[in-house]
Amino acid sequence: MTATDHVTTVEAAAAAVRDTGGEPRAGGTDVMTRATRPAVDLLGVPGLGGVEWRPDGSARIGALTTISGLLTDTRLTAAYPALAATAAAVATPQIRNVATVGGNLLQRNRCWYLRNPAFACHQTGGDTCHAREGAHLYSAVVDQGPCVAPHPSSLAVALLTYGATAEVHGRSTLAVADLYGDGADPTRDHRLEPGEILQAVLMPPPMPDERAAYRRATSRQMAEWPLVETAARLTFDGDTIATASVAVGGVARTPLLLPEVAEALLGKPATEETLTAAADLATARCTPLPQNAYKVTLLRATLIDTLTACTTAGR
């Protein structure tokens, strides 16, 4: 992989990607291990890093902000606890020190067929998904289309619960959910076109007294990709759930917001019965493959754990 000349503006970076067929590189924790296209370095480009607070209390998080940078900003972690909890669980301290918000949101999936040059799948110019008939132990259980490789962005799961938006050079802002679409296109992990550079994530003003939690189920304790991950945010009116937002990852081609689960929580007390009934609705989406039915059980249990943690968080 050959790097292009260093760029100093977003416009130059976008042009370099288009002209060379290159790939934007930030922290490089994934790009450096798999890419064969020229790298367009974004580090040092003005306007892409750091956290800016707006007069209305909302925040602009630059795409080059490191994940550890999110965690060291005490105002940010207090305002957006679901995002903070998610960031703290990502990878290892070493990776968090160099990995960026934008890189996490736009990373490639970890399907072993995609990353093995001996196979041609939908994502590499082929016309099939080898995982469907082959090894799919870690594949999606919510079927969104031809490809069953789960999207690996943990931060996206948290950002969905906030209704965050993405600031993209080359177009107007769009909802973070729209970075991924409905998963029907098997060739892409996100919907940005070549030359479109993610500049920042825009967070809404924080919600007072929210209770938030994030949980993940992994095959080992640390430095592992989640089999299932869930994030939730609740507010209460007395003992009654007043607002709810729930999202999951590791189970579908895209990170998923679960409005039906949130709806089932509204106006009800946070009892075990309420939380369990809501979590059951998430599993109704699932049509697992022969090897990964265990993920359906994990999804339900992890979601119940997350919602339960929300009921006590911040008290």
GROMACS .gro file of N, CA and C in nm, residues 40 59 76 113 203:
model
   15
   40VAL      N    1  -0.486   0.776   0.178
   40VAL     CA    2  -0.493   0.922   0.182
   40VAL      C    3  -0.498   0.961   0.329
   59ALA      N    4  -2.308   1.917   2.076
   59ALA     CA    5  -2.164   1.900   2.059
   59ALA      C    6  -2.132   1.851   1.917
   76LEU      N    7  -1.809   1.574   2.797
   76LEU     CA    8  -1.870   1.485   2.699
   76LEU      C    9  -1.921   1.357   2.765
  113TYR      N   10  -1.430  -1.441   0.486
  113TYR     CA   11  -1.432  -1.459   0.341
  113TYR      C   12  -1.392  -1.330   0.270
  203MET      N   13  -2.393   1.582   1.788
  203MET     CA   14  -2.475   1.529   1.897
  203MET      C   15  -2.582   1.630   1.936
   0.00000   0.00000   0.00000
